[in-house]
Amino acid sequence: MEAAMGLMRRMPPRHSETALSALLSLLPHNSSDLLSQVDLPLQVLSDDDSGKRFILCEYNRDADSYRSPWSNKYHPRLEDAPYPSSKLRQLEIEANDIFTVYCDQYYEGGISSVYMWEDDNEGFVACFLKDGSKTGQGRRGYLEEGTWDAIHVIEVGPEEETTRYCLTSTVMLSLTTDDVSSGTFSLSGSIRRQMNMNLPVADGHLCNMGKMIEEMEGKLRNSLDQVYFGKTREMVCTLRPPSEVLPMRLPDS
Amino acid sequence: MAEEEETELSDDQKKGIAKWFLVNAPAGEIQYVSKDLKLVLNDDDVYNEAASEAFPVYNKSHLISLKMPGGFGDVLVTSYGELQDNEYLDPKTAQVAIVDHVKQACTKVRPATDEELPSAYVEEYRCALEAEILKYVAEAYPKGSSSVYCTNGKDVEEPGSDFDLVVVIAAARLSPQNFCNGSWRTIWNIEFKDDIQKLELNGKLLVGAHYFEEGNVQLDTKHECRDSTMFQSPDDTAISVANLIRRHETAYMASLEESYFKLSDNTFKDLRRKLPITRTLFPWRSTRQFSLKREISEELGIGK
C-alpha cells in the first residue's frame, strides 16, 4: 500500500484518475484503502428532488450510488444502503447549511457538501467537501483557470467532556494558463496536512469542527502559496537563473 | 465494501500498466517509481519486460545525460543520436556510447565509423554551432548539457543541397532530499535551406518541476516558437543561431516568471479570500446546534 501511495505521489496530477484505476486493477484487495486514501478531483451530481448539486466521494458512496446530503436519498436509488442515525442526520443537515454559508464567505462560489457517519469507536466521522473553479479571460486568446477542491475529514472521538478531533485536510489546487504567445503553463497537484485537537464538547461539535477547518484552511492557503509559487519557481530559477541580458556575440566580420 | 468479481489481469495488461507508470515518472524519478512499482506489481518477469520497453522511451524523452567511460565526458541519450537500440552517438567526441537503459548507465564506448558521422561540409556547420551552443549553455545553465546532431542530409558534400541540424539542450536539478526535482529541455530543429539561403528554426521548450513533501505538486509547461536567419559561413551562422536561441530562451524564462506572477496575484487570490468580507473569522458560535444557522445569518446580514 505504501508503494502504491508512493506511485500516486509521483504521477502527474492530471493523470491521477488513470493512475488510480491502474492501481485498483493491480491491487484489487486493497481497493477500499486506495479509494479512501487517494483524492481525485471532485465530481458533482444533481439531487433529483431539489435540483441542488452535491459532491461525490467515497464517504457518501455505496456500490455505484451516491447519497445526497440535501434529500438523504441515494442516486440512483438503492435498497439496503447505509444511512446515518437520525441524531447524526440532524447534525449533518445543520453542518451542510452552515458550511454553505462559510464557503460563500470565503470562496464566493462553488459547491459544498458534508457527510457524516458513525464509526466503530462510538464516535463519528464527518467529511466536509468543497468544489469550485474560476476562469478568467484576459486579452484575446488568453485563458486562465484555477480550481480549488478541498476535502476535510474529521474523526470525532467518543463524546466526553473534552472530545478528541482528528482532522486530515487535502487541498487539490490547479492553476493553468494557455496563451497563444507563451504556450501552456500548468501548476497542479495537492497537499495534505493533519491537525489534532481536544476541545470541550459543550461548545458544540459544529463549532469545534468549523473552527478547526477554518484554521487549517488559512494555514493551507499559506502553504500552497509557498509550495506552488515558491518552491517550483525556485526550482525553475535554479535550472536557468533569469538574467537581465546575457552577452550577445557579434560576428567577427 | 465492493464485492466485485476478481478478474485477473493478463500479463500483457499488467505490462501495459507497468510501462505507463515508468514512462510517466517525473524527471529523475524513474528509479524510485520502479522500486514502488515492483512491489505493487509483484511479478518480476512482467516488470522486467515492461522496464526493457519503458526505460528507453523515458530516457530519450528526458534527454538524460550519461558519463562515458574513458574520460570522454557525457553523452546525451536522444532519439536524434540513436544509431541502434542502445547505441548513441556523441557528435562532440565522435564516439558511440553503448547504454544500458534500465540501469541508466553507459557501459562501453567505441569510436564512430565514418558512415555514422556527417560529411566534412555538414560537419563544419555542426561543429561551429556546437561550439557556440556549448558556450551559451555554460553561461546560462548552471548544470546544462547540450549536443548538436545532423538529422537529415548528413552525406551532403557541398553547397547545393539542404540539410538539417538539431540542437538539444537539457538541464536537470535533482534534490530528492528536499523533495523537489526539476528539468529544462529545449530542442531546436534547424533546416538549412540552400535554395533560399535561409535557416528555419523551430524550437520546443519544456520545463517541469515536482515537489512532493506531504503532497504532489507539478509544474508542466510547454512552448513552441519559430524564427529564421540567413545561411552564412559556418562560424557566422553558428553565432547568429546561438544568439537567436539565447534570445528566445531568455524571453521564455521571462514569460514563465510573468505567468507565475499573474497566477499568484490574480487567479490564486481569487480562489479563496484571506478573510470574509466582514474581515473577521467566521462566527462559529459556542451555542447549541439548532439555531446556529439563523444566528449566523443574522450576524452576517444575510437575508433568508
CSV table of N, CA and C in Angstrom, one decimal, chain B residues 102-242:
chain,number,residue,atom,x,y,z
B,102,VAL,N,18.0,0.3,-18.6
B,102,VAL,CA,17.4,0.1,-17.3
B,102,VAL,C,18.3,0.5,-16.2
B,103,LYS,N,19.6,0.3,-16.3
B,103,LYS,CA,20.5,0.8,-15.3
B,103,LYS,C,20.8,2.3,-15.4
B,104,GLN,N,20.4,2.8,-16.5
B,104,GLN,CA,20.7,4.2,-16.8
B,104,GLN,C,22.2,4.5,-16.7
B,105,ALA,N,23.0,3.7,-17.4
B,105,ALA,CA,24.4,3.9,-17.4
B,105,ALA,C,25.0,3.6,-18.7
B,106,CYS,N,26.2,4.1,-19.0
B,106,CYS,CA,26.9,3.9,-20.2
B,106,CYS,C,27.9,2.8,-19.9
B,107,THR,N,27.8,1.6,-20.6
B,107,THR,CA,28.7,0.5,-20.3
B,107,THR,C,30.0,0.5,-21.1
B,108,LYS,N,29.9,1.0,-22.3
B,108,LYS,CA,31.1,0.9,-23.2
B,108,LYS,C,31.1,2.1,-24.2
B,109,VAL,N,32.2,2.3,-24.7
B,109,VAL,CA,32.4,3.4,-25.7
B,109,VAL,C,33.2,2.9,-26.9
B,110,ARG,N,32.8,3.2,-28.1
B,110,ARG,CA,33.7,2.9,-29.2
B,110,ARG,C,33.7,4.1,-30.2
B,111,PRO,N,34.7,4.2,-31.0
B,111,PRO,CA,34.8,5.3,-31.9
B,111,PRO,C,33.7,5.1,-33.0
B,112,ALA,N,33.2,6.3,-33.5
B,112,ALA,CA,32.1,6.2,-34.5
B,112,ALA,C,32.8,5.9,-35.9
B,113,THR,N,32.1,5.2,-36.7
B,113,THR,CA,32.6,4.9,-38.0
B,113,THR,C,32.3,6.1,-38.9
B,114,ASP,N,33.0,6.1,-40.1
B,114,ASP,CA,32.8,7.3,-41.0
B,114,ASP,C,31.3,7.4,-41.4
B,115,GLU,N,30.7,6.2,-41.6
B,115,GLU,CA,29.3,6.2,-42.1
B,115,GLU,C,28.4,6.8,-41.1
B,116,GLU,N,28.8,6.8,-39.8
B,116,GLU,CA,27.9,7.3,-38.8
B,116,GLU,C,28.0,8.8,-38.6
B,117,LEU,N,29.1,9.3,-39.1
B,117,LEU,CA,29.3,10.8,-38.9
B,117,LEU,C,28.9,11.5,-40.2
B,118,PRO,N,28.6,12.8,-40.0
B,118,PRO,CA,28.2,13.6,-41.2
B,118,PRO,C,29.5,13.9,-42.1
B,119,SER,N,29.2,14.4,-43.3
B,119,SER,CA,30.2,14.7,-44.2
B,119,SER,C,31.0,15.9,-43.7
B,120,ALA,N,32.2,16.1,-44.3
B,120,ALA,CA,33.0,17.2,-43.8
B,120,ALA,C,32.3,18.6,-43.9
B,121,TYR,N,31.6,18.7,-45.0
B,121,TYR,CA,30.9,20.0,-45.3
B,121,TYR,C,29.9,20.3,-44.2
B,122,VAL,N,29.0,19.3,-43.9
B,122,VAL,CA,28.0,19.4,-42.9
B,122,VAL,C,28.6,19.6,-41.5
B,123,GLU,N,29.7,18.8,-41.3
B,123,GLU,CA,30.4,18.8,-40.0
B,123,GLU,C,30.9,20.2,-39.6
B,124,GLU,N,31.3,20.9,-40.7
B,124,GLU,CA,31.9,22.3,-40.4
B,124,GLU,C,30.8,23.1,-39.7
B,125,TYR,N,29.6,23.0,-40.3
B,125,TYR,CA,28.5,23.8,-39.7
B,125,TYR,C,28.1,23.3,-38.3
B,126,ARG,N,28.0,21.9,-38.2
B,126,ARG,CA,27.6,21.3,-37.0
B,126,ARG,C,28.6,21.6,-35.8
B,127,CYS,N,29.8,21.5,-36.2
B,127,CYS,CA,30.9,21.7,-35.2
B,127,CYS,C,30.9,23.2,-34.7
B,128,ALA,N,30.8,24.1,-35.6
B,128,ALA,CA,30.8,25.5,-35.3
B,128,ALA,C,29.6,25.9,-34.4
B,129,LEU,N,28.5,25.3,-34.8
B,129,LEU,CA,27.3,25.6,-34.0
B,129,LEU,C,27.4,25.0,-32.6
B,130,GLU,N,27.9,23.8,-32.5
B,130,GLU,CA,28.0,23.2,-31.2
B,130,GLU,C,28.9,23.9,-30.3
B,131,ALA,N,30.0,24.5,-30.9
B,131,ALA,CA,30.9,25.3,-30.0
B,131,ALA,C,30.2,26.5,-29.5
B,132,GLU,N,29.4,27.2,-30.3
B,132,GLU,CA,28.7,28.3,-29.8
B,132,GLU,C,27.7,27.9,-28.8
B,133,ILE,N,27.0,26.8,-29.0
B,133,ILE,CA,25.9,26.4,-28.1
B,133,ILE,C,26.6,26.0,-26.8
B,134,LEU,N,27.7,25.3,-26.8
B,134,LEU,CA,28.3,24.9,-25.6
B,134,LEU,C,28.7,26.2,-24.7
B,135,LYS,N,29.1,27.2,-25.4
B,135,LYS,CA,29.5,28.5,-24.7
B,135,LYS,C,28.2,29.0,-24.1
B,136,TYR,N,27.1,29.1,-24.9
B,136,TYR,CA,25.9,29.6,-24.4
B,136,TYR,C,25.3,28.8,-23.2
B,137,VAL,N,25.4,27.5,-23.3
B,137,VAL,CA,24.8,26.7,-22.2
B,137,VAL,C,25.7,26.8,-21.0
B,138,ALA,N,27.0,26.9,-21.1
B,138,ALA,CA,27.8,27.1,-19.9
B,138,ALA,C,27.5,28.4,-19.2
B,139,GLU,N,27.1,29.4,-20.0
B,139,GLU,CA,26.8,30.7,-19.3
B,139,GLU,C,25.4,30.7,-18.7
B,140,ALA,N,24.4,30.1,-19.4
B,140,ALA,CA,23.0,30.2,-19.0
B,140,ALA,C,22.6,29.2,-18.0
B,141,TYR,N,23.1,28.0,-18.1
B,141,TYR,CA,22.6,26.9,-17.3
B,141,TYR,C,23.7,26.4,-16.3
B,142,PRO,N,23.5,26.5,-15.0
B,142,PRO,CA,24.5,26.0,-14.1
B,142,PRO,C,24.9,24.6,-14.3
B,143,LYS,N,23.9,23.7,-14.7
B,143,LYS,CA,24.3,22.3,-14.9
B,143,LYS,C,23.6,21.8,-16.2
B,144,GLY,N,24.0,22.4,-17.3
B,144,GLY,CA,23.3,22.0,-18.5
B,144,GLY,C,24.2,21.2,-19.4
B,145,SER,N,23.5,20.4,-20.3
B,145,SER,CA,24.3,19.6,-21.3
B,145,SER,C,23.7,19.9,-22.6
B,146,SER,N,24.5,19.8,-23.7
B,146,SER,CA,23.9,20.0,-25.0
B,146,SER,C,24.7,19.2,-26.0
B,147,SER,N,24.0,19.1,-27.1
B,147,SER,CA,24.6,18.4,-28.3
B,147,SER,C,24.0,18.9,-29.5
B,148,VAL,N,24.7,18.8,-30.7
B,148,VAL,CA,24.1,19.2,-31.9
B,148,VAL,C,24.2,18.0,-32.8
B,149,TYR,N,23.1,17.6,-33.4
B,149,TYR,CA,23.2,16.4,-34.3
B,149,TYR,C,22.7,16.8,-35.7
B,150,CYS,N,23.1,16.0,-36.7
B,150,CYS,CA,22.6,16.2,-38.0
B,150,CYS,C,21.5,15.2,-38.2
B,151,THR,N,20.3,15.7,-38.5
B,151,THR,CA,19.2,14.7,-38.6
B,151,THR,C,18.8,14.5,-40.0
B,152,ASN,N,19.3,15.2,-40.9
B,152,ASN,CA,19.0,15.0,-42.3
B,152,ASN,C,20.1,15.5,-43.2
B,153,GLY,N,20.4,14.7,-44.3
B,153,GLY,CA,21.4,15.2,-45.2
B,153,GLY,C,22.8,15.1,-44.8
B,154,LYS,N,23.1,14.1,-44.0
B,154,LYS,CA,24.4,14.1,-43.4
B,154,LYS,C,25.5,13.8,-44.4
B,155,ASP,N,25.1,13.3,-45.6
B,155,ASP,CA,26.1,13.0,-46.6
B,155,ASP,C,26.2,14.1,-47.6
B,156,VAL,N,25.6,15.2,-47.4
B,156,VAL,CA,25.7,16.3,-48.4
B,156,VAL,C,27.1,16.8,-48.4
B,157,GLU,N,27.8,16.8,-49.6
B,157,GLU,CA,29.2,17.1,-49.6
B,157,GLU,C,29.5,18.5,-49.9
B,158,GLU,N,28.6,19.2,-50.5
B,158,GLU,CA,28.9,20.6,-50.9
B,158,GLU,C,27.6,21.4,-51.0
B,159,PRO,N,27.8,22.7,-51.1
B,159,PRO,CA,26.6,23.6,-51.2
B,159,PRO,C,25.7,23.2,-52.4
B,160,GLY,N,24.4,23.4,-52.3
B,160,GLY,CA,23.6,23.0,-53.4
B,160,GLY,C,22.4,22.1,-52.9
B,161,SER,N,22.6,21.6,-51.6
B,161,SER,CA,21.5,20.7,-51.1
B,161,SER,C,21.2,21.2,-49.7
B,162,ASP,N,20.0,20.8,-49.3
B,162,ASP,CA,19.5,21.1,-47.9
B,162,ASP,C,20.0,20.1,-46.9
B,163,PHE,N,20.2,20.5,-45.7
B,163,PHE,CA,20.4,19.5,-44.6
B,163,PHE,C,19.8,20.1,-43.3
B,164,ASP,N,19.6,19.3,-42.3
B,164,ASP,CA,19.0,19.7,-41.1
B,164,ASP,C,19.9,19.4,-39.9
B,165,LEU,N,19.9,20.3,-38.9
B,165,LEU,CA,20.6,20.0,-37.7
B,165,LEU,C,19.6,20.2,-36.5
B,166,VAL,N,19.9,19.5,-35.4
B,166,VAL,CA,19.1,19.8,-34.3
B,166,VAL,C,20.0,20.1,-33.1
B,167,VAL,N,19.6,21.1,-32.3
B,167,VAL,CA,20.3,21.5,-31.1
B,167,VAL,C,19.4,21.0,-29.9
B,168,VAL,N,20.1,20.2,-29.0
B,168,VAL,CA,19.4,19.6,-27.9
B,168,VAL,C,20.0,20.2,-26.6
B,169,ILE,N,19.2,20.8,-25.8
B,169,ILE,CA,19.8,21.3,-24.5
B,169,ILE,C,19.0,20.7,-23.4
B,170,ALA,N,19.6,20.2,-22.4
B,170,ALA,CA,18.9,19.6,-21.2
B,170,ALA,C,19.6,20.0,-19.9
B,171,ALA,N,18.8,20.3,-19.0
B,171,ALA,CA,19.3,20.6,-17.6
B,171,ALA,C,18.4,20.0,-16.6
B,172,ALA,N,18.9,19.3,-15.6
B,172,ALA,CA,18.1,18.7,-14.6
B,172,ALA,C,18.6,19.0,-13.3
B,173,ARG,N,17.7,19.3,-12.3
B,173,ARG,CA,18.2,19.5,-11.0
B,173,ARG,C,17.4,18.6,-10.1
B,174,LEU,N,18.2,17.7,-9.4
B,174,LEU,CA,17.5,16.7,-8.6
B,174,LEU,C,17.9,16.8,-7.2
B,175,SER,N,16.9,17.0,-6.4
B,175,SER,CA,17.1,17.3,-4.9
B,175,SER,C,16.1,16.4,-4.1
B,176,PRO,N,16.2,15.1,-4.2
B,176,PRO,CA,15.2,14.3,-3.6
B,176,PRO,C,15.1,14.5,-2.1
B,177,GLN,N,16.3,14.9,-1.5
B,177,GLN,CA,16.2,15.0,0.0
B,177,GLN,C,15.4,16.3,0.3
B,178,ASN,N,15.3,17.2,-0.6
B,178,ASN,CA,14.4,18.3,-0.4
B,178,ASN,C,13.0,18.1,-1.0
B,179,PHE,N,12.8,16.9,-1.5
B,179,PHE,CA,11.5,16.5,-2.1
B,179,PHE,C,11.2,17.4,-3.3
B,180,CYS,N,12.2,17.8,-4.0
B,180,CYS,CA,12.0,18.6,-5.2
B,180,CYS,C,12.9,18.3,-6.4
B,181,ASN,N,12.4,18.1,-7.6
B,181,ASN,CA,13.1,17.8,-8.8
B,181,ASN,C,12.6,18.7,-9.9
B,182,GLY,N,13.5,19.0,-10.8
B,182,GLY,CA,13.0,19.8,-12.0
B,182,GLY,C,13.9,19.5,-13.2
B,183,SER,N,13.3,19.9,-14.4
B,183,SER,CA,14.1,19.7,-15.6
B,183,SER,C,13.7,20.8,-16.6
B,184,TRP,N,14.7,21.1,-17.4
B,184,TRP,CA,14.5,22.1,-18.5
B,184,TRP,C,15.0,21.4,-19.8
B,185,ARG,N,14.2,21.3,-20.8
B,185,ARG,CA,14.6,20.7,-22.1
B,185,ARG,C,14.2,21.6,-23.2
B,186,THR,N,15.2,21.8,-24.1
B,186,THR,CA,14.8,22.5,-25.3
B,186,THR,C,15.4,21.8,-26.5
B,187,ILE,N,14.6,21.8,-27.6
B,187,ILE,CA,15.0,21.2,-28.8
B,187,ILE,C,14.8,22.1,-29.9
B,188,TRP,N,15.8,22.5,-30.6
B,188,TRP,CA,15.7,23.4,-31.8
B,188,TRP,C,16.0,22.6,-33.0
B,189,ASN,N,15.0,22.5,-33.9
B,189,ASN,CA,15.2,21.9,-35.2
B,189,ASN,C,15.6,23.0,-36.2
B,190,ILE,N,16.7,22.8,-36.9
B,190,ILE,CA,17.2,23.9,-37.8
B,190,ILE,C,17.2,23.3,-39.2
B,191,GLU,N,16.5,23.9,-40.1
B,191,GLU,CA,16.5,23.5,-41.5
B,191,GLU,C,17.4,24.4,-42.3
B,192,PHE,N,18.5,23.9,-42.9
B,192,PHE,CA,19.4,24.7,-43.7
B,192,PHE,C,18.8,24.6,-45.1
B,193,LYS,N,18.2,25.7,-45.6
B,193,LYS,CA,17.6,25.6,-46.9
B,193,LYS,C,18.5,26.3,-47.9
B,194,ASP,N,19.2,25.5,-48.7
B,194,ASP,CA,20.2,26.0,-49.6
B,194,ASP,C,19.6,26.9,-50.7
B,195,ASP,N,18.4,26.6,-51.3
B,195,ASP,CA,17.9,27.3,-52.4
B,195,ASP,C,17.6,28.8,-52.0
B,196,ILE,N,16.9,29.0,-50.9
B,196,ILE,CA,16.6,30.3,-50.5
B,196,ILE,C,17.7,30.9,-49.5
B,197,GLN,N,18.7,30.2,-49.3
B,197,GLN,CA,19.8,30.7,-48.5
B,197,GLN,C,19.3,31.1,-47.1
B,198,LYS,N,18.4,30.4,-46.5
B,198,LYS,CA,17.9,30.7,-45.2
B,198,LYS,C,17.9,29.5,-44.3
B,199,LEU,N,17.9,29.8,-43.0
B,199,LEU,CA,17.7,28.7,-42.0
B,199,LEU,C,16.4,28.9,-41.3
B,200,GLU,N,15.6,27.9,-41.2
B,200,GLU,CA,14.3,27.9,-40.5
B,200,GLU,C,14.5,27.2,-39.2
B,201,LEU,N,14.2,27.9,-38.1
B,201,LEU,CA,14.3,27.3,-36.8
B,201,LEU,C,13.0,27.0,-36.1
B,202,ASN,N,12.8,25.9,-35.5
B,202,ASN,CA,11.6,25.5,-34.8
B,202,ASN,C,12.0,25.1,-33.4
B,203,GLY,N,11.6,25.8,-32.4
B,203,GLY,CA,12.1,25.5,-31.1
B,203,GLY,C,10.9,24.9,-30.2
B,204,LYS,N,11.2,24.0,-29.4
B,204,LYS,CA,10.3,23.4,-28.4
B,204,LYS,C,10.9,23.5,-27.1
B,205,LEU,N,10.2,24.2,-26.1
B,205,LEU,CA,10.8,24.4,-24.8
B,205,LEU,C,9.9,23.7,-23.8
B,206,LEU,N,10.5,22.9,-22.9
B,206,LEU,CA,9.6,22.2,-21.9
B,206,LEU,C,10.3,22.3,-20.6
B,207,VAL,N,9.5,22.8,-19.6
B,207,VAL,CA,10.0,23.0,-18.3
B,207,VAL,C,9.1,22.2,-17.3
B,208,GLY,N,9.7,21.5,-16.4
B,208,GLY,CA,8.9,20.8,-15.4
B,208,GLY,C,9.6,20.9,-14.0
B,209,ALA,N,8.7,20.8,-13.0
B,209,ALA,CA,9.2,20.7,-11.6
B,209,ALA,C,8.2,19.9,-10.8
B,210,HIS,N,8.8,19.2,-9.8
B,210,HIS,CA,7.9,18.3,-9.0
B,210,HIS,C,8.3,18.5,-7.5
B,211,TYR,N,7.3,18.8,-6.7
B,211,TYR,CA,7.5,19.0,-5.3
B,211,TYR,C,6.6,18.0,-4.6
B,212,PHE,N,7.2,17.1,-3.7
B,212,PHE,CA,6.4,16.1,-3.2
B,212,PHE,C,6.5,15.9,-1.7
B,213,GLU,N,6.7,16.9,-0.9
B,213,GLU,CA,6.7,16.7,0.6
B,213,GLU,C,5.2,16.9,1.0
B,214,GLU,N,4.7,15.9,1.6
B,214,GLU,CA,3.3,15.9,2.0
B,214,GLU,C,2.3,16.3,0.9
B,215,GLY,N,2.5,15.8,-0.2
B,215,GLY,CA,1.7,16.2,-1.4
B,215,GLY,C,2.3,15.8,-2.7
B,216,ASN,N,1.8,16.4,-3.7
B,216,ASN,CA,2.3,16.1,-5.1
B,216,ASN,C,1.9,17.3,-5.9
B,217,VAL,N,2.9,18.2,-6.1
B,217,VAL,CA,2.6,19.4,-6.9
B,217,VAL,C,3.5,19.4,-8.1
B,218,GLN,N,3.0,19.6,-9.3
B,218,GLN,CA,3.9,19.5,-10.5
B,218,GLN,C,3.6,20.7,-11.4
B,219,LEU,N,4.8,21.2,-11.9
B,219,LEU,CA,4.7,22.3,-12.9
B,219,LEU,C,5.0,21.6,-14.2
B,220,ASP,N,4.2,22.0,-15.2
B,220,ASP,CA,4.3,21.4,-16.5
B,220,ASP,C,4.1,22.5,-17.5
B,221,THR,N,5.2,22.9,-18.3
B,221,THR,CA,5.0,24.0,-19.2
B,221,THR,C,5.5,23.6,-20.6
B,222,LYS,N,5.0,24.2,-21.6
B,222,LYS,CA,5.4,23.9,-23.0
B,222,LYS,C,5.3,25.1,-23.8
B,223,HIS,N,6.3,25.3,-24.7
B,223,HIS,CA,6.2,26.5,-25.6
B,223,HIS,C,6.9,26.1,-26.9
B,224,GLU,N,6.3,26.6,-28.0
B,224,GLU,CA,6.9,26.4,-29.3
B,224,GLU,C,7.1,27.7,-30.0
B,225,CYS,N,8.2,27.9,-30.7
B,225,CYS,CA,8.5,29.1,-31.4
B,225,CYS,C,9.2,28.9,-32.6
B,226,ARG,N,9.2,29.9,-33.5
B,226,ARG,CA,9.9,29.8,-34.8
B,226,ARG,C,10.7,31.0,-35.1
B,227,ASP,N,11.7,30.9,-35.9
B,227,ASP,CA,12.5,32.0,-36.3
B,227,ASP,C,13.2,31.7,-37.5
B,228,SER,N,13.9,32.6,-38.1
B,228,SER,CA,14.8,32.3,-39.2
B,228,SER,C,15.9,33.2,-39.3
B,229,THR,N,16.9,32.8,-40.0
B,229,THR,CA,18.1,33.6,-40.2
B,229,THR,C,18.8,33.3,-41.5
B,230,MET,N,19.8,34.1,-41.8
B,230,MET,CA,20.5,33.8,-43.1
B,230,MET,C,21.4,32.7,-43.1
B,231,PHE,N,21.6,32.1,-44.3
B,231,PHE,CA,22.6,31.0,-44.5
B,231,PHE,C,23.9,31.6,-44.8
B,232,GLN,N,24.8,31.5,-43.8
B,232,GLN,CA,26.1,32.2,-44.0
B,232,GLN,C,27.2,31.2,-43.8
B,233,SER,N,28.4,31.7,-43.5
B,233,SER,CA,29.5,30.7,-43.3
B,233,SER,C,29.3,30.0,-42.0
B,234,PRO,N,30.0,28.9,-41.8
B,234,PRO,CA,29.7,28.1,-40.6
B,234,PRO,C,29.9,29.0,-39.4
B,235,ASP,N,30.9,29.7,-39.2
B,235,ASP,CA,31.1,30.5,-38.0
B,235,ASP,C,30.1,31.6,-37.8
B,236,ASP,N,29.8,32.3,-38.9
B,236,ASP,CA,28.8,33.4,-38.7
B,236,ASP,C,27.4,32.8,-38.4
B,237,THR,N,27.1,31.7,-39.1
B,237,THR,CA,25.8,31.1,-38.9
B,237,THR,C,25.7,30.6,-37.4
B,238,ALA,N,26.7,30.0,-37.0
B,238,ALA,CA,26.7,29.5,-35.6
B,238,ALA,C,26.4,30.6,-34.6
B,239,ILE,N,27.1,31.7,-34.8
B,239,ILE,CA,26.9,32.8,-33.9
B,239,ILE,C,25.5,33.3,-33.9
B,240,SER,N,25.0,33.5,-35.2
B,240,SER,CA,23.6,34.1,-35.2
B,240,SER,C,22.6,33.1,-34.7
B,241,VAL,N,22.7,31.8,-35.0
B,241,VAL,CA,21.8,30.8,-34.4
B,241,VAL,C,21.8,30.8,-32.9
B,242,ALA,N,23.0,30.8,-32.4
B,242,ALA,CA,23.2,30.8,-30.9
B,242,ALA,C,22.5,32.0,-30.3
